[in-house]
Amino acid sequence: LFCCACGVLLSIVELPVEEAALRARKERRAEAFAIVASLVQKGHADPSALELLRNTCDLDLSELHEPKWRVPGGFFFVVSIVTTIGYGNYVPVTPRGKVITCVISVVGVAYCGYFMTILVKHVEKVVETALRKIGHREITPKLLVTRVGFANCCFILALSAVGWASG
């Protein structure tokens, strides 16, 4: 739920900027076509130049180049941030989006660490129950895994803060 809400928020902030950039790119493409077409008509350029421009621009503006900041893209971005994977294939460009991302990273990484701690505790109980069922009477330090998880969470938070501070 946290990732969904943050993904929607980032989509609201970043999508209009990305769509405006795509529109501007399409307008520049049309202008370039007009210029090259007039040069070809006047005999100043080879007709193959227009075909080369068309192929190059079609690659740049293909249907595969959809806005990344729609809701699924925002969700993907938030999940990659809170799990500290951070693919980096796209990043917020607006100041508001950058601030939101910083808040998401601090809160989200801590939340993800908390969730992982709960998951580890549950797995620990399941393993302990299984060990007791097969006859083990003494179970060594119960909180070892949890302590390691907490230390990793603190390290990741510190590393994230340093990364965001250095830009």
PDB file of C-alpha atoms in Angstrom:
ATOM      1  CA  LEU A   1       0.000   0.000   0.000  1.00  0.00           C
ATOM      2  CA  PHE A   2       2.866   2.362   0.855  1.00  0.00           C
ATOM      3  CA  CYS A   3       4.565   1.682  -2.485  1.00  0.00           C
ATOM      4  CA  CYS A   4       1.296   2.115  -4.411  1.00  0.00           C
ATOM      5  CA  ALA A   5       0.502   5.452  -2.760  1.00  0.00           C
ATOM      6  CA  CYS A   6       4.037   6.768  -3.281  1.00  0.00           C
ATOM      7  CA  GLY A   7       4.050   5.535  -6.894  1.00  0.00           C
ATOM      8  CA  VAL A   8       0.813   7.445  -7.584  1.00  0.00           C
ATOM      9  CA  LEU A   9       2.247  10.558  -5.911  1.00  0.00           C
ATOM     10  CA  LEU A  10       5.404  10.450  -8.013  1.00  0.00           C
ATOM     11  CA  SER A  11       3.331   9.842 -11.145  1.00  0.00           C
ATOM     12  CA  ILE A  12       1.261  12.940 -10.407  1.00  0.00           C
ATOM     13  CA  VAL A  13       4.407  15.034  -9.961  1.00  0.00           C
ATOM     14  CA  GLU A  14       6.641  13.660 -12.722  1.00  0.00           C
ATOM     15  CA  LEU A  15       4.290  12.557 -15.543  1.00  0.00           C
ATOM     16  CA  PRO A  16       3.279  16.060 -16.754  1.00  0.00           C
ATOM     17  CA  VAL A  17       6.943  17.063 -17.067  1.00  0.00           C
ATOM     18  CA  GLU A  18       7.818  13.896 -18.971  1.00  0.00           C
ATOM     19  CA  GLU A  19       4.835  14.251 -21.317  1.00  0.00           C
ATOM     20  CA  ALA A  20       5.783  17.880 -22.040  1.00  0.00           C
ATOM     21  CA  ALA A  21       9.320  16.766 -22.917  1.00  0.00           C
ATOM     22  CA  LEU A  22       7.947  14.095 -25.279  1.00  0.00           C
ATOM     23  CA  ARG A  23       5.669  16.657 -26.975  1.00  0.00           C
ATOM     24  CA  ALA A  24       8.616  19.030 -27.405  1.00  0.00           C
ATOM     25  CA  ARG A  25      10.682  16.225 -28.924  1.00  0.00           C
ATOM     26  CA  LYS A  26       7.882  15.433 -31.406  1.00  0.00           C
ATOM     27  CA  GLU A  27       7.635  19.113 -32.355  1.00  0.00           C
ATOM     28  CA  ARG A  28      11.400  19.298 -32.965  1.00  0.00           C
ATOM     29  CA  ARG A  29      11.076  16.139 -35.090  1.00  0.00           C
ATOM     30  CA  ALA A  30       8.411  17.808 -37.262  1.00  0.00           C
ATOM     31  CA  GLU A  31      10.571  20.924 -37.615  1.00  0.00           C
ATOM     32  CA  ALA A  32      13.585  18.835 -38.649  1.00  0.00           C
ATOM     33  CA  PHE A  33      11.474  17.000 -41.231  1.00  0.00           C
ATOM     34  CA  ALA A  34      10.241  20.310 -42.668  1.00  0.00           C
ATOM     35  CA  ILE A  35      13.776  21.691 -42.938  1.00  0.00           C
ATOM     36  CA  VAL A  36      15.225  18.581 -44.579  1.00  0.00           C
ATOM     37  CA  ALA A  37      12.218  18.221 -46.903  1.00  0.00           C
ATOM     38  CA  SER A  38      12.655  21.805 -48.125  1.00  0.00           C
ATOM     39  CA  LEU A  39      16.377  21.168 -48.678  1.00  0.00           C
ATOM     40  CA  VAL A  40      15.569  18.028 -50.682  1.00  0.00           C
ATOM     41  CA  GLN A  41      12.967  19.917 -52.782  1.00  0.00           C
ATOM     42  CA  LYS A  42      15.487  22.656 -53.563  1.00  0.00           C
ATOM     43  CA  GLY A  43      18.080  20.077 -54.533  1.00  0.00           C
ATOM     44  CA  HIS A  44      20.468  20.962 -51.703  1.00  0.00           C
ATOM     45  CA  ALA A  45      20.185  17.551 -50.051  1.00  0.00           C
ATOM     46  CA  ASP A  46      19.939  13.957 -51.187  1.00  0.00           C
ATOM     47  CA  PRO A  47      16.493  12.352 -50.744  1.00  0.00           C
ATOM     48  CA  SER A  48      18.169   9.608 -48.711  1.00  0.00           C
ATOM     49  CA  ALA A  49      18.801  12.233 -45.996  1.00  0.00           C
ATOM     50  CA  LEU A  50      15.047  12.506 -45.427  1.00  0.00           C
ATOM     51  CA  GLU A  51      14.732   8.719 -45.146  1.00  0.00           C
ATOM     52  CA  LEU A  52      17.680   8.579 -42.734  1.00  0.00           C
ATOM     53  CA  LEU A  53      16.092  11.314 -40.593  1.00  0.00           C
ATOM     54  CA  ARG A  54      12.738   9.493 -40.627  1.00  0.00           C
ATOM     55  CA  ASN A  55      14.322   6.202 -39.531  1.00  0.00           C
ATOM     56  CA  THR A  56      16.341   7.889 -36.793  1.00  0.00           C
ATOM     57  CA  CYS A  57      13.366   9.853 -35.451  1.00  0.00           C
ATOM     58  CA  ASP A  58      11.068   6.824 -35.649  1.00  0.00           C
ATOM     59  CA  LEU A  59      13.505   4.927 -33.469  1.00  0.00           C
ATOM     60  CA  ASP A  60      13.589   7.789 -30.990  1.00  0.00           C
ATOM     61  CA  LEU A  61       9.816   8.233 -30.915  1.00  0.00           C
ATOM     62  CA  SER A  62       8.735   4.627 -31.317  1.00  0.00           C
ATOM     63  CA  GLU A  63       5.767   3.228 -29.463  1.00  0.00           C
ATOM     64  CA  LEU A  64       8.265   1.589 -27.123  1.00  0.00           C
ATOM     65  CA  HIS A  65       9.110   5.045 -25.808  1.00  0.00           C
ATOM     66  CA  GLU A  66       6.098   5.511 -23.563  1.00  0.00           C
ATOM     67  CA  PRO A  67       6.165   7.807 -20.558  1.00  0.00           C
ATOM     68  CA  LYS A  68       7.842   6.004 -17.688  1.00  0.00           C
ATOM     69  CA  TRP A  69       6.142   7.936 -14.908  1.00  0.00           C
ATOM     70  CA  ARG A  70       2.691   6.440 -15.278  1.00  0.00           C
ATOM     71  CA  VAL A  71       1.401   4.684 -12.144  1.00  0.00           C
ATOM     72  CA  PRO A  72       3.032   1.275 -12.856  1.00  0.00           C
ATOM     73  CA  GLY A  73       6.344   3.010 -13.529  1.00  0.00           C
ATOM     74  CA  GLY A  74       6.029   5.037 -10.338  1.00  0.00           C
ATOM     75  CA  PHE A  75       5.275   1.851  -8.389  1.00  0.00           C
ATOM     76  CA  PHE A  76       8.305   0.121  -9.948  1.00  0.00           C
ATOM     77  CA  PHE A  77      10.505   3.090  -9.056  1.00  0.00           C
ATOM     78  CA  VAL A  78       9.322   3.164  -5.427  1.00  0.00           C
ATOM     79  CA  VAL A  79       9.798  -0.590  -4.997  1.00  0.00           C
ATOM     80  CA  SER A  80      13.323  -0.338  -6.410  1.00  0.00           C
ATOM     81  CA  ILE A  81      14.054   2.493  -3.950  1.00  0.00           C
ATOM     82  CA  VAL A  82      12.649   0.912  -0.779  1.00  0.00           C
ATOM     83  CA  THR A  83      14.306  -2.422  -1.484  1.00  0.00           C
ATOM     84  CA  THR A  84      17.565  -0.492  -2.089  1.00  0.00           C
ATOM     85  CA  ILE A  85      17.959  -2.024  -5.545  1.00  0.00           C
ATOM     86  CA  GLY A  86      17.725   1.354  -7.290  1.00  0.00           C
ATOM     87  CA  TYR A  87      18.080   0.424 -10.970  1.00  0.00           C
ATOM     88  CA  GLY A  88      18.565   4.063 -11.985  1.00  0.00           C
ATOM     89  CA  ASN A  89      16.918   3.620 -15.385  1.00  0.00           C
ATOM     90  CA  TYR A  90      14.914   6.776 -14.696  1.00  0.00           C
ATOM     91  CA  VAL A  91      14.933   9.353 -11.946  1.00  0.00           C
ATOM     92  CA  PRO A  92      12.751  12.303 -10.926  1.00  0.00           C
ATOM     93  CA  VAL A  93      13.620  15.566 -12.644  1.00  0.00           C
ATOM     94  CA  THR A  94      11.450  18.029 -10.734  1.00  0.00           C
ATOM     95  CA  PRO A  95      12.582  19.454  -7.381  1.00  0.00           C
ATOM     96  CA  ARG A  96       9.326  18.238  -5.801  1.00  0.00           C
ATOM     97  CA  GLY A  97       9.892  14.747  -7.185  1.00  0.00           C
ATOM     98  CA  LYS A  98      13.421  14.690  -5.803  1.00  0.00           C
ATOM     99  CA  VAL A  99      12.251  15.732  -2.332  1.00  0.00           C
ATOM    100  CA  ILE A 100       9.472  13.128  -2.414  1.00  0.00           C
ATOM    101  CA  THR A 101      12.009  10.498  -3.445  1.00  0.00           C
ATOM    102  CA  CYS A 102      14.282  11.422  -0.521  1.00  0.00           C
ATOM    103  CA  VAL A 103      11.379  11.083   1.912  1.00  0.00           C
ATOM    104  CA  ILE A 104      10.295   7.805   0.309  1.00  0.00           C
ATOM    105  CA  SER A 105      13.810   6.424   0.532  1.00  0.00           C
ATOM    106  CA  VAL A 106      14.246   7.248   4.225  1.00  0.00           C
ATOM    107  CA  VAL A 107      10.769   6.148   5.305  1.00  0.00           C
ATOM    108  CA  GLY A 108      10.497   3.308   2.799  1.00  0.00           C
ATOM    109  CA  VAL A 109      13.859   1.709   3.556  1.00  0.00           C
ATOM    110  CA  ALA A 110      13.072   1.820   7.276  1.00  0.00           C
ATOM    111  CA  TYR A 111       9.608   0.382   6.599  1.00  0.00           C
ATOM    112  CA  CYS A 112      11.093  -2.336   4.388  1.00  0.00           C
ATOM    113  CA  GLY A 113      13.625  -3.129   7.125  1.00  0.00           C
ATOM    114  CA  TYR A 114      10.837  -3.338   9.685  1.00  0.00           C
ATOM    115  CA  PHE A 115       8.846  -5.642   7.414  1.00  0.00           C
ATOM    116  CA  MET A 116      11.905  -7.826   6.849  1.00  0.00           C
ATOM    117  CA  THR A 117      12.453  -8.021  10.628  1.00  0.00           C
ATOM    118  CA  ILE A 118       8.873  -9.250  11.097  1.00  0.00           C
ATOM    119  CA  LEU A 119       9.384 -11.759   8.282  1.00  0.00           C
ATOM    120  CA  VAL A 120      12.635 -13.014   9.821  1.00  0.00           C
ATOM    121  CA  LYS A 121      10.970 -13.393  13.227  1.00  0.00           C
ATOM    122  CA  HIS A 122       8.200 -15.429  11.628  1.00  0.00           C
ATOM    123  CA  VAL A 123      10.671 -17.642   9.780  1.00  0.00           C
ATOM    124  CA  GLU A 124      12.642 -18.024  13.014  1.00  0.00           C
ATOM    125  CA  LYS A 125       9.510 -19.246  14.835  1.00  0.00           C
ATOM    126  CA  VAL A 126       8.722 -21.698  12.047  1.00  0.00           C
ATOM    127  CA  VAL A 127      12.283 -23.059  12.101  1.00  0.00           C
ATOM    128  CA  GLU A 128      12.256 -23.271  15.909  1.00  0.00           C
ATOM    129  CA  THR A 129       8.948 -25.151  15.838  1.00  0.00           C
ATOM    130  CA  ALA A 130      10.270 -27.514  13.182  1.00  0.00           C
ATOM    131  CA  LEU A 131      13.460 -28.142  15.186  1.00  0.00           C
ATOM    132  CA  ARG A 132      11.450 -28.866  18.351  1.00  0.00           C
ATOM    133  CA  LYS A 133       9.241 -31.310  16.433  1.00  0.00           C
ATOM    134  CA  ILE A 134      12.234 -33.292  15.220  1.00  0.00           C
ATOM    135  CA  GLY A 135      13.634 -33.539  18.737  1.00  0.00           C
ATOM    136  CA  HIS A 136      16.019 -30.621  19.355  1.00  0.00           C
ATOM    137  CA  ARG A 137      15.655 -29.438  22.924  1.00  0.00           C
ATOM    138  CA  GLU A 138      18.161 -26.557  22.991  1.00  0.00           C
ATOM    139  CA  ILE A 139      17.821 -23.761  20.461  1.00  0.00           C
ATOM    140  CA  THR A 140      20.765 -21.319  20.352  1.00  0.00           C
ATOM    141  CA  PRO A 141      20.418 -17.503  20.312  1.00  0.00           C
ATOM    142  CA  LYS A 142      16.949 -16.694  19.049  1.00  0.00           C
ATOM    143  CA  LEU A 143      17.667 -13.080  18.248  1.00  0.00           C
ATOM    144  CA  LEU A 144      20.851 -13.598  16.256  1.00  0.00           C
ATOM    145  CA  VAL A 145      19.107 -13.328  12.896  1.00  0.00           C
ATOM    146  CA  THR A 146      17.061 -10.353  14.064  1.00  0.00           C
ATOM    147  CA  ARG A 147      20.152  -8.530  15.331  1.00  0.00           C
ATOM    148  CA  VAL A 148      21.944  -9.109  12.045  1.00  0.00           C
ATOM    149  CA  GLY A 149      18.837  -7.834  10.205  1.00  0.00           C
ATOM    150  CA  PHE A 150      18.727  -4.698  12.357  1.00  0.00           C
ATOM    151  CA  ALA A 151      22.433  -4.011  11.786  1.00  0.00           C
ATOM    152  CA  ASN A 152      21.968  -4.421   8.023  1.00  0.00           C
ATOM    153  CA  CYS A 153      18.983  -2.046   8.071  1.00  0.00           C
ATOM    154  CA  CYS A 154      21.019   0.616   9.928  1.00  0.00           C
ATOM    155  CA  PHE A 155      23.899   0.210   7.469  1.00  0.00           C
ATOM    156  CA  ILE A 156      21.583   0.518   4.465  1.00  0.00           C
ATOM    157  CA  LEU A 157      19.915   3.627   5.908  1.00  0.00           C
ATOM    158  CA  ALA A 158      23.286   5.271   6.529  1.00  0.00           C
ATOM    159  CA  LEU A 159      24.499   4.334   3.049  1.00  0.00           C
ATOM    160  CA  SER A 160      21.288   5.686   1.484  1.00  0.00           C
ATOM    161  CA  ALA A 161      21.617   8.980   3.364  1.00  0.00           C
ATOM    162  CA  VAL A 162      25.222   9.384   2.195  1.00  0.00           C
ATOM    163  CA  GLY A 163      24.230   8.558  -1.388  1.00  0.00           C
ATOM    164  CA  TRP A 164      21.402  11.098  -1.460  1.00  0.00           C
ATOM    165  CA  ALA A 165      23.517  13.770   0.224  1.00  0.00           C
ATOM    166  CA  SER A 166      26.325  13.388  -2.320  1.00  0.00           C
ATOM    167  CA  GLY A 167      23.871  13.705  -5.216  1.00  0.00           C
TER     168      GLY A 167
END
